[in-house]
Amino acid sequence: MSTVRIARQRGVAAPWSADPYTDALRTGRGPLFLRRTDGWLLPLDVERWCAEADAADLEVLRRCEGAVLDVGCGPGRLVAALGAQGRRALGIDVSEAAVARTVRLGGQALRRSVFDPLPAEGRWGTALLIDGNVGIGGDPGALLDRVARLLCPGGLLIVETVPGLDLDERVLVHVTDARGAAGTPFPWARLGTPALLRLAERAGWCAVGQWTVGGRSFAALRSRSTNSAAEAPNSTAVMSSQRARKPSGERPVPEL
């Protein structure tokens, strides 16, 4: 059974809705970590996620084409920055707190897993896997295959990778804070650029760019010229935060 399937059966929203992560997004501060089963800690840059888009982020956004789907949008800085530029963008995230914060910033967001049915499948110009989100589900190959079906033929995927390492790590982790509060364990992955490019080539992607800004590393991939999206665009999707609160000032999903 794949790690993606395991994650979905366990309820993919649960790990990133745990109190340590929710609390960090509400305050905009860490410390926050991913902890492996062997005790190793990966610091999560909550303060940067909750700040405005920085120079490295803006370089990513400059390269985006068409309507942009931010997979694992977190607190929404990239979606908000794209909206401020007058560009069409949608964030998806399994965390209610992340989606709510994105909406408060004026962005458009849905509480969804990337493996759930999504609006405009097969018609997005660009997809983003930033801040380590290539690790979603613990199976980067399955994630790349899913994103290919979300993009239009020849669409662009921009991935942030682990800088300076040829790393391909598949692990079980949980979110924790400095006080020892912990969320539900879930599968995760970390990839350096060489490992990503090898995996992408096998999956039919074409590498079209690599760059580093501010100590962060990125790669751009072009999808195959045709895709196999089977589902029609979901024109009836609603803001995920409506499920709980129906906040005022709601914004529609961008039309493609």
PDB file of C-alpha atoms in Angstrom:
ATOM      1  CA  MET A   1       0.000   0.000   0.000  1.00  0.00           C
ATOM      2  CA  SER A   2       1.442   3.400  -0.974  1.00  0.00           C
ATOM      3  CA  THR A   3       2.278   6.015   1.648  1.00  0.00           C
ATOM      4  CA  VAL A   4      -0.160   8.374  -0.083  1.00  0.00           C
ATOM      5  CA  ARG A   5      -2.988   5.898   0.394  1.00  0.00           C
ATOM      6  CA  ILE A   6      -1.993   5.373   4.011  1.00  0.00           C
ATOM      7  CA  ALA A   7      -2.027   9.135   4.579  1.00  0.00           C
ATOM      8  CA  ARG A   8      -5.495   9.492   3.084  1.00  0.00           C
ATOM      9  CA  GLN A   9      -6.913   6.596   5.075  1.00  0.00           C
ATOM     10  CA  ARG A  10      -5.593   8.122   8.300  1.00  0.00           C
ATOM     11  CA  GLY A  11      -7.207  11.449   7.444  1.00  0.00           C
ATOM     12  CA  VAL A  12      -4.668  13.712   5.763  1.00  0.00           C
ATOM     13  CA  ALA A  13      -6.051  16.861   7.400  1.00  0.00           C
ATOM     14  CA  ALA A  14      -5.322  15.647  10.922  1.00  0.00           C
ATOM     15  CA  PRO A  15      -1.501  16.144  11.093  1.00  0.00           C
ATOM     16  CA  TRP A  16      -1.566  19.740   9.884  1.00  0.00           C
ATOM     17  CA  SER A  17      -4.629  20.605  11.981  1.00  0.00           C
ATOM     18  CA  ALA A  18      -2.871  19.598  15.218  1.00  0.00           C
ATOM     19  CA  ASP A  19      -2.603  22.269  17.907  1.00  0.00           C
ATOM     20  CA  PRO A  20       1.154  23.032  17.471  1.00  0.00           C
ATOM     21  CA  TYR A  21       0.722  23.962  13.805  1.00  0.00           C
ATOM     22  CA  THR A  22      -2.600  25.748  14.270  1.00  0.00           C
ATOM     23  CA  ASP A  23      -1.232  27.755  17.187  1.00  0.00           C
ATOM     24  CA  ALA A  24       1.875  28.718  15.242  1.00  0.00           C
ATOM     25  CA  LEU A  25      -0.159  29.995  12.298  1.00  0.00           C
ATOM     26  CA  ARG A  26      -2.463  31.973  14.565  1.00  0.00           C
ATOM     27  CA  THR A  27       0.451  33.715  16.279  1.00  0.00           C
ATOM     28  CA  GLY A  28       2.746  33.840  13.257  1.00  0.00           C
ATOM     29  CA  ARG A  29       5.617  32.493  15.373  1.00  0.00           C
ATOM     30  CA  GLY A  30       7.465  29.280  16.113  1.00  0.00           C
ATOM     31  CA  PRO A  31       9.381  27.378  17.108  1.00  0.00           C
ATOM     32  CA  LEU A  32       7.847  24.502  15.173  1.00  0.00           C
ATOM     33  CA  PHE A  33       9.442  21.296  13.898  1.00  0.00           C
ATOM     34  CA  LEU A  34       8.901  18.083  12.008  1.00  0.00           C
ATOM     35  CA  ARG A  35      10.195  15.275  14.240  1.00  0.00           C
ATOM     36  CA  ARG A  36      11.255  11.941  12.775  1.00  0.00           C
ATOM     37  CA  THR A  37      10.711   8.720  14.675  1.00  0.00           C
ATOM     38  CA  ASP A  38      14.433   8.692  15.557  1.00  0.00           C
ATOM     39  CA  GLY A  39      14.111  12.094  17.258  1.00  0.00           C
ATOM     40  CA  TRP A  40      15.758  14.167  14.499  1.00  0.00           C
ATOM     41  CA  LEU A  41      14.139  17.633  14.162  1.00  0.00           C
ATOM     42  CA  LEU A  42      13.543  19.683  11.003  1.00  0.00           C
ATOM     43  CA  PRO A  43      12.860  23.347  11.886  1.00  0.00           C
ATOM     44  CA  LEU A  44       9.831  24.848  10.121  1.00  0.00           C
ATOM     45  CA  ASP A  45      10.182  28.508   9.145  1.00  0.00           C
ATOM     46  CA  VAL A  46       6.825  29.712  10.437  1.00  0.00           C
ATOM     47  CA  GLU A  47       7.865  33.358  10.692  1.00  0.00           C
ATOM     48  CA  ARG A  48       8.830  33.431   6.994  1.00  0.00           C
ATOM     49  CA  TRP A  49       5.662  31.605   5.990  1.00  0.00           C
ATOM     50  CA  CYS A  50       3.556  34.179   7.833  1.00  0.00           C
ATOM     51  CA  ALA A  51       5.480  37.200   6.501  1.00  0.00           C
ATOM     52  CA  GLU A  52       5.101  38.885   3.133  1.00  0.00           C
ATOM     53  CA  ALA A  53       6.631  37.212   0.085  1.00  0.00           C
ATOM     54  CA  ASP A  54      10.427  37.678   0.083  1.00  0.00           C
ATOM     55  CA  ALA A  55      12.884  38.006  -2.802  1.00  0.00           C
ATOM     56  CA  ALA A  56      13.060  34.249  -3.375  1.00  0.00           C
ATOM     57  CA  ASP A  57       9.262  34.007  -3.394  1.00  0.00           C
ATOM     58  CA  LEU A  58       8.928  36.911  -5.823  1.00  0.00           C
ATOM     59  CA  GLU A  59      11.369  35.238  -8.209  1.00  0.00           C
ATOM     60  CA  VAL A  60       9.150  32.139  -8.136  1.00  0.00           C
ATOM     61  CA  LEU A  61       6.056  34.233  -8.843  1.00  0.00           C
ATOM     62  CA  ARG A  62       7.804  36.048 -11.692  1.00  0.00           C
ATOM     63  CA  ARG A  63       8.249  32.712 -13.445  1.00  0.00           C
ATOM     64  CA  CYS A  64       4.623  31.598 -13.045  1.00  0.00           C
ATOM     65  CA  GLU A  65       2.434  31.253 -16.116  1.00  0.00           C
ATOM     66  CA  GLY A  66      -1.355  31.598 -16.342  1.00  0.00           C
ATOM     67  CA  ALA A  67      -3.551  30.705 -13.399  1.00  0.00           C
ATOM     68  CA  VAL A  68      -1.565  29.416 -10.420  1.00  0.00           C
ATOM     69  CA  LEU A  69      -2.444  26.587  -8.014  1.00  0.00           C
ATOM     70  CA  ASP A  70      -0.446  26.789  -4.765  1.00  0.00           C
ATOM     71  CA  VAL A  71      -0.426  23.250  -3.337  1.00  0.00           C
ATOM     72  CA  GLY A  72      -0.073  23.356   0.443  1.00  0.00           C
ATOM     73  CA  CYS A  73      -0.436  27.146   0.480  1.00  0.00           C
ATOM     74  CA  GLY A  74      -0.007  27.444   4.259  1.00  0.00           C
ATOM     75  CA  PRO A  75      -0.859  30.907   5.591  1.00  0.00           C
ATOM     76  CA  GLY A  76      -1.139  32.246   2.063  1.00  0.00           C
ATOM     77  CA  ARG A  77       1.704  34.660   1.387  1.00  0.00           C
ATOM     78  CA  LEU A  78       2.180  33.497  -2.215  1.00  0.00           C
ATOM     79  CA  VAL A  79      -1.528  33.479  -3.036  1.00  0.00           C
ATOM     80  CA  ALA A  80      -1.897  36.950  -1.532  1.00  0.00           C
ATOM     81  CA  ALA A  81       1.115  38.259  -3.464  1.00  0.00           C
ATOM     82  CA  LEU A  82      -0.231  36.886  -6.731  1.00  0.00           C
ATOM     83  CA  GLY A  83      -3.610  38.457  -6.030  1.00  0.00           C
ATOM     84  CA  ALA A  84      -1.951  41.805  -5.329  1.00  0.00           C
ATOM     85  CA  GLN A  85      -0.341  41.546  -8.770  1.00  0.00           C
ATOM     86  CA  GLY A  86      -3.781  41.017 -10.311  1.00  0.00           C
ATOM     87  CA  ARG A  87      -3.057  37.396 -11.192  1.00  0.00           C
ATOM     88  CA  ARG A  88      -5.414  34.439 -10.848  1.00  0.00           C
ATOM     89  CA  ALA A  89      -4.399  32.109  -8.031  1.00  0.00           C
ATOM     90  CA  LEU A  90      -5.918  29.527  -5.703  1.00  0.00           C
ATOM     91  CA  GLY A  91      -4.358  28.010  -2.609  1.00  0.00           C
ATOM     92  CA  ILE A  92      -5.258  24.585  -1.262  1.00  0.00           C
ATOM     93  CA  ASP A  93      -4.319  23.319   2.175  1.00  0.00           C
ATOM     94  CA  VAL A  94      -5.603  20.682   4.596  1.00  0.00           C
ATOM     95  CA  SER A  95      -5.273  23.077   7.543  1.00  0.00           C
ATOM     96  CA  GLU A  96      -8.344  25.133   8.400  1.00  0.00           C
ATOM     97  CA  ALA A  97      -6.137  27.713  10.134  1.00  0.00           C
ATOM     98  CA  ALA A  98      -3.968  28.071   7.007  1.00  0.00           C
ATOM     99  CA  VAL A  99      -6.953  28.534   4.728  1.00  0.00           C
ATOM    100  CA  ALA A 100      -8.570  31.039   7.093  1.00  0.00           C
ATOM    101  CA  ARG A 101      -5.374  33.099   7.212  1.00  0.00           C
ATOM    102  CA  THR A 102      -5.061  33.044   3.421  1.00  0.00           C
ATOM    103  CA  VAL A 103      -8.611  34.328   3.075  1.00  0.00           C
ATOM    104  CA  ARG A 104      -7.955  37.094   5.630  1.00  0.00           C
ATOM    105  CA  LEU A 105      -5.026  38.228   3.484  1.00  0.00           C
ATOM    106  CA  GLY A 106      -7.420  38.575   0.550  1.00  0.00           C
ATOM    107  CA  GLY A 107      -6.413  35.353  -1.192  1.00  0.00           C
ATOM    108  CA  GLN A 108      -8.615  32.568  -2.497  1.00  0.00           C
ATOM    109  CA  ALA A 109      -8.228  29.172  -0.843  1.00  0.00           C
ATOM    110  CA  LEU A 110      -9.918  25.825  -0.333  1.00  0.00           C
ATOM    111  CA  ARG A 111      -9.488  23.320   2.461  1.00  0.00           C
ATOM    112  CA  ARG A 112      -8.539  20.355   0.283  1.00  0.00           C
ATOM    113  CA  SER A 113      -5.864  17.756  -0.121  1.00  0.00           C
ATOM    114  CA  VAL A 114      -4.156  17.811  -3.502  1.00  0.00           C
ATOM    115  CA  PHE A 115      -5.475  14.264  -3.928  1.00  0.00           C
ATOM    116  CA  ASP A 116      -9.102  15.417  -3.528  1.00  0.00           C
ATOM    117  CA  PRO A 117     -11.208  16.580  -6.499  1.00  0.00           C
ATOM    118  CA  LEU A 118     -10.194  20.172  -7.291  1.00  0.00           C
ATOM    119  CA  PRO A 119     -11.524  23.018  -9.423  1.00  0.00           C
ATOM    120  CA  ALA A 120     -10.338  23.313 -13.044  1.00  0.00           C
ATOM    121  CA  GLU A 121      -8.454  20.019 -13.143  1.00  0.00           C
ATOM    122  CA  GLY A 122      -6.309  19.899 -16.263  1.00  0.00           C
ATOM    123  CA  ARG A 123      -6.439  23.675 -16.792  1.00  0.00           C
ATOM    124  CA  TRP A 124      -3.976  25.248 -14.345  1.00  0.00           C
ATOM    125  CA  GLY A 125      -1.046  27.039 -15.994  1.00  0.00           C
ATOM    126  CA  THR A 126       1.318  26.679 -13.039  1.00  0.00           C
ATOM    127  CA  ALA A 127       1.419  24.603  -9.858  1.00  0.00           C
ATOM    128  CA  LEU A 128       3.641  25.407  -6.878  1.00  0.00           C
ATOM    129  CA  LEU A 129       5.236  22.994  -4.398  1.00  0.00           C
ATOM    130  CA  ILE A 130       7.084  25.478  -2.196  1.00  0.00           C
ATOM    131  CA  ASP A 131       8.407  25.283   1.394  1.00  0.00           C
ATOM    132  CA  GLY A 132       9.118  21.560   1.116  1.00  0.00           C
ATOM    133  CA  ASN A 133       5.657  20.620  -0.157  1.00  0.00           C
ATOM    134  CA  VAL A 134       7.082  18.106  -2.613  1.00  0.00           C
ATOM    135  CA  GLY A 135       7.053  15.954   0.535  1.00  0.00           C
ATOM    136  CA  ILE A 136       3.243  15.892   0.767  1.00  0.00           C
ATOM    137  CA  GLY A 137       2.028  12.324   1.174  1.00  0.00           C
ATOM    138  CA  GLY A 138       5.518  10.855   1.469  1.00  0.00           C
ATOM    139  CA  ASP A 139       5.509   9.677  -2.153  1.00  0.00           C
ATOM    140  CA  PRO A 140       6.881  12.349  -4.539  1.00  0.00           C
ATOM    141  CA  GLY A 141       6.286  10.153  -7.581  1.00  0.00           C
ATOM    142  CA  ALA A 142       2.580   9.906  -6.837  1.00  0.00           C
ATOM    143  CA  LEU A 143       2.452  13.635  -6.131  1.00  0.00           C
ATOM    144  CA  LEU A 144       4.143  14.505  -9.434  1.00  0.00           C
ATOM    145  CA  ASP A 145       1.685  12.274 -11.266  1.00  0.00           C
ATOM    146  CA  ARG A 146      -1.258  13.971  -9.557  1.00  0.00           C
ATOM    147  CA  VAL A 147       0.031  17.469 -10.306  1.00  0.00           C
ATOM    148  CA  ALA A 148       0.514  16.555 -13.973  1.00  0.00           C
ATOM    149  CA  ARG A 149      -3.207  15.825 -14.158  1.00  0.00           C
ATOM    150  CA  LEU A 150      -4.037  19.188 -12.602  1.00  0.00           C
ATOM    151  CA  LEU A 151      -1.976  21.218 -15.075  1.00  0.00           C
ATOM    152  CA  CYS A 152      -2.878  22.121 -18.625  1.00  0.00           C
ATOM    153  CA  PRO A 153      -0.848  20.352 -21.335  1.00  0.00           C
ATOM    154  CA  GLY A 154       2.692  21.696 -21.153  1.00  0.00           C
ATOM    155  CA  GLY A 155       1.963  23.362 -17.809  1.00  0.00           C
ATOM    156  CA  LEU A 156       4.660  24.499 -15.384  1.00  0.00           C
ATOM    157  CA  LEU A 157       5.520  23.090 -11.951  1.00  0.00           C
ATOM    158  CA  ILE A 158       7.896  24.964  -9.635  1.00  0.00           C
ATOM    159  CA  VAL A 159       9.337  22.920  -6.768  1.00  0.00           C
ATOM    160  CA  GLU A 160      11.431  24.058  -3.820  1.00  0.00           C
ATOM    161  CA  THR A 161      14.075  21.452  -3.011  1.00  0.00           C
ATOM    162  CA  VAL A 162      16.530  20.818  -0.179  1.00  0.00           C
ATOM    163  CA  PRO A 163      19.524  23.050  -1.013  1.00  0.00           C
ATOM    164  CA  GLY A 164      22.945  21.598  -1.697  1.00  0.00           C
ATOM    165  CA  LEU A 165      22.091  17.924  -1.238  1.00  0.00           C
ATOM    166  CA  ASP A 166      21.334  14.939  -3.456  1.00  0.00           C
ATOM    167  CA  LEU A 167      18.714  13.765  -0.976  1.00  0.00           C
ATOM    168  CA  ASP A 168      15.771  11.412  -1.405  1.00  0.00           C
ATOM    169  CA  GLU A 169      14.312  10.762   2.034  1.00  0.00           C
ATOM    170  CA  ARG A 170      10.963   9.116   2.837  1.00  0.00           C
ATOM    171  CA  VAL A 171      10.127   9.302   6.537  1.00  0.00           C
ATOM    172  CA  LEU A 172       7.376   9.224   9.140  1.00  0.00           C
ATOM    173  CA  VAL A 173       7.144  12.501  11.049  1.00  0.00           C
ATOM    174  CA  HIS A 174       4.882  14.520  13.303  1.00  0.00           C
ATOM    175  CA  VAL A 175       4.556  18.252  13.983  1.00  0.00           C
ATOM    176  CA  THR A 176       5.871  19.368  17.353  1.00  0.00           C
ATOM    177  CA  ASP A 177       6.753  22.573  19.170  1.00  0.00           C
ATOM    178  CA  ALA A 178       9.276  23.585  21.815  1.00  0.00           C
ATOM    179  CA  ARG A 179       6.898  22.529  24.590  1.00  0.00           C
ATOM    180  CA  GLY A 180       6.625  18.949  23.371  1.00  0.00           C
ATOM    181  CA  ALA A 181       3.070  19.137  22.002  1.00  0.00           C
ATOM    182  CA  ALA A 182       2.810  16.746  19.075  1.00  0.00           C
ATOM    183  CA  GLY A 183       0.446  16.040  16.220  1.00  0.00           C
ATOM    184  CA  THR A 184      -0.496  12.800  14.470  1.00  0.00           C
ATOM    185  CA  PRO A 185       2.351  10.933  12.667  1.00  0.00           C
ATOM    186  CA  PHE A 186       2.231  11.091   8.872  1.00  0.00           C
ATOM    187  CA  PRO A 187       4.477  10.191   5.905  1.00  0.00           C
ATOM    188  CA  TRP A 188       6.702  12.918   4.466  1.00  0.00           C
ATOM    189  CA  ALA A 189       9.522  13.192   1.936  1.00  0.00           C
ATOM    190  CA  ARG A 190      12.476  15.485   1.297  1.00  0.00           C
ATOM    191  CA  LEU A 191      14.188  15.833  -2.093  1.00  0.00           C
ATOM    192  CA  GLY A 192      17.299  17.616  -3.286  1.00  0.00           C
ATOM    193  CA  THR A 193      17.304  18.910  -6.850  1.00  0.00           C
ATOM    194  CA  PRO A 194      19.234  15.961  -8.393  1.00  0.00           C
ATOM    195  CA  ALA A 195      16.819  13.429  -6.889  1.00  0.00           C
ATOM    196  CA  LEU A 196      13.814  15.486  -8.004  1.00  0.00           C
ATOM    197  CA  LEU A 197      15.106  15.703 -11.567  1.00  0.00           C
ATOM    198  CA  ARG A 198      15.729  11.950 -11.765  1.00  0.00           C
ATOM    199  CA  LEU A 199      12.246  11.233 -10.472  1.00  0.00           C
ATOM    200  CA  ALA A 200      10.662  13.830 -12.756  1.00  0.00           C
ATOM    201  CA  GLU A 201      12.392  12.471 -15.851  1.00  0.00           C
ATOM    202  CA  ARG A 202      11.066   8.991 -15.148  1.00  0.00           C
ATOM    203  CA  ALA A 203       7.572  10.457 -14.748  1.00  0.00           C
ATOM    204  CA  GLY A 204       7.692  12.254 -18.097  1.00  0.00           C
ATOM    205  CA  TRP A 205       8.476  15.802 -16.933  1.00  0.00           C
ATOM    206  CA  CYS A 206      11.023  18.047 -18.648  1.00  0.00           C
ATOM    207  CA  ALA A 207      13.379  20.144 -16.496  1.00  0.00           C
ATOM    208  CA  VAL A 208      13.371  23.758 -17.717  1.00  0.00           C
ATOM    209  CA  GLY A 209      15.193  25.632 -14.964  1.00  0.00           C
ATOM    210  CA  GLN A 210      17.125  25.540 -11.690  1.00  0.00           C
ATOM    211  CA  TRP A 211      18.080  28.450  -9.457  1.00  0.00           C
ATOM    212  CA  THR A 212      19.017  29.463  -5.925  1.00  0.00           C
ATOM    213  CA  VAL A 213      17.970  32.660  -4.123  1.00  0.00           C
ATOM    214  CA  GLY A 214      18.678  33.516  -0.504  1.00  0.00           C
ATOM    215  CA  GLY A 215      19.945  30.023   0.255  1.00  0.00           C
ATOM    216  CA  ARG A 216      16.781  28.409  -1.089  1.00  0.00           C
ATOM    217  CA  SER A 217      16.811  26.073  -4.111  1.00  0.00           C
ATOM    218  CA  PHE A 218      14.179  25.678  -6.815  1.00  0.00           C
ATOM    219  CA  ALA A 219      13.548  23.698  -9.974  1.00  0.00           C
ATOM    220  CA  ALA A 220      11.029  24.255 -12.762  1.00  0.00           C
ATOM    221  CA  LEU A 221       9.478  21.326 -14.612  1.00  0.00           C
ATOM    222  CA  ARG A 222       7.327  21.263 -17.728  1.00  0.00           C
ATOM    223  CA  SER A 223       4.546  18.679 -17.944  1.00  0.00           C
ATOM    224  CA  ARG A 224       4.043  16.445 -20.935  1.00  0.00           C
ATOM    225  CA  SER A 225       2.160  17.972 -23.859  1.00  0.00           C
ATOM    226  CA  THR A 226      -1.010  16.030 -23.036  1.00  0.00           C
ATOM    227  CA  ASN A 227      -2.535  15.018 -19.729  1.00  0.00           C
ATOM    228  CA  SER A 228      -5.008  12.421 -18.550  1.00  0.00           C
ATOM    229  CA  ALA A 229      -7.263  14.537 -16.355  1.00  0.00           C
ATOM    230  CA  ALA A 230     -10.474  12.555 -16.093  1.00  0.00           C
ATOM    231  CA  GLU A 231     -12.554  14.915 -14.002  1.00  0.00           C
ATOM    232  CA  ALA A 232     -14.329  17.998 -15.272  1.00  0.00           C
ATOM    233  CA  PRO A 233     -13.600  21.304 -13.501  1.00  0.00           C
ATOM    234  CA  ASN A 234     -15.551  21.613 -10.274  1.00  0.00           C
ATOM    235  CA  SER A 235     -17.517  24.822 -10.766  1.00  0.00           C
ATOM    236  CA  THR A 236     -19.475  24.381  -7.535  1.00  0.00           C
ATOM    237  CA  ALA A 237     -16.506  24.326  -5.150  1.00  0.00           C
ATOM    238  CA  VAL A 238     -16.800  26.615  -2.126  1.00  0.00           C
ATOM    239  CA  MET A 239     -14.275  28.217   0.166  1.00  0.00           C
ATOM    240  CA  SER A 240     -13.275  25.581   2.695  1.00  0.00           C
ATOM    241  CA  SER A 241     -13.589  28.020   5.575  1.00  0.00           C
ATOM    242  CA  GLN A 242     -17.321  28.252   4.802  1.00  0.00           C
ATOM    243  CA  ARG A 243     -17.714  24.722   6.124  1.00  0.00           C
ATOM    244  CA  ALA A 244     -17.101  26.009   9.627  1.00  0.00           C
ATOM    245  CA  ARG A 245     -17.811  29.726   9.686  1.00  0.00           C
ATOM    246  CA  LYS A 246     -19.005  31.134   6.339  1.00  0.00           C
ATOM    247  CA  PRO A 247     -16.893  34.261   6.757  1.00  0.00           C
ATOM    248  CA  SER A 248     -17.976  37.534   5.191  1.00  0.00           C
ATOM    249  CA  GLY A 249     -16.090  38.862   2.202  1.00  0.00           C
ATOM    250  CA  GLU A 250     -15.778  35.426   0.597  1.00  0.00           C
ATOM    251  CA  ARG A 251     -14.191  35.292  -2.835  1.00  0.00           C
ATOM    252  CA  PRO A 252     -15.062  32.885  -5.656  1.00  0.00           C
ATOM    253  CA  VAL A 253     -12.636  30.344  -7.056  1.00  0.00           C
ATOM    254  CA  PRO A 254     -10.925  31.975 -10.066  1.00  0.00           C
ATOM    255  CA  GLU A 255     -12.495  31.163 -13.407  1.00  0.00           C
ATOM    256  CA  LEU A 256     -10.101  29.602 -15.931  1.00  0.00           C
TER     257      LEU A 256
END
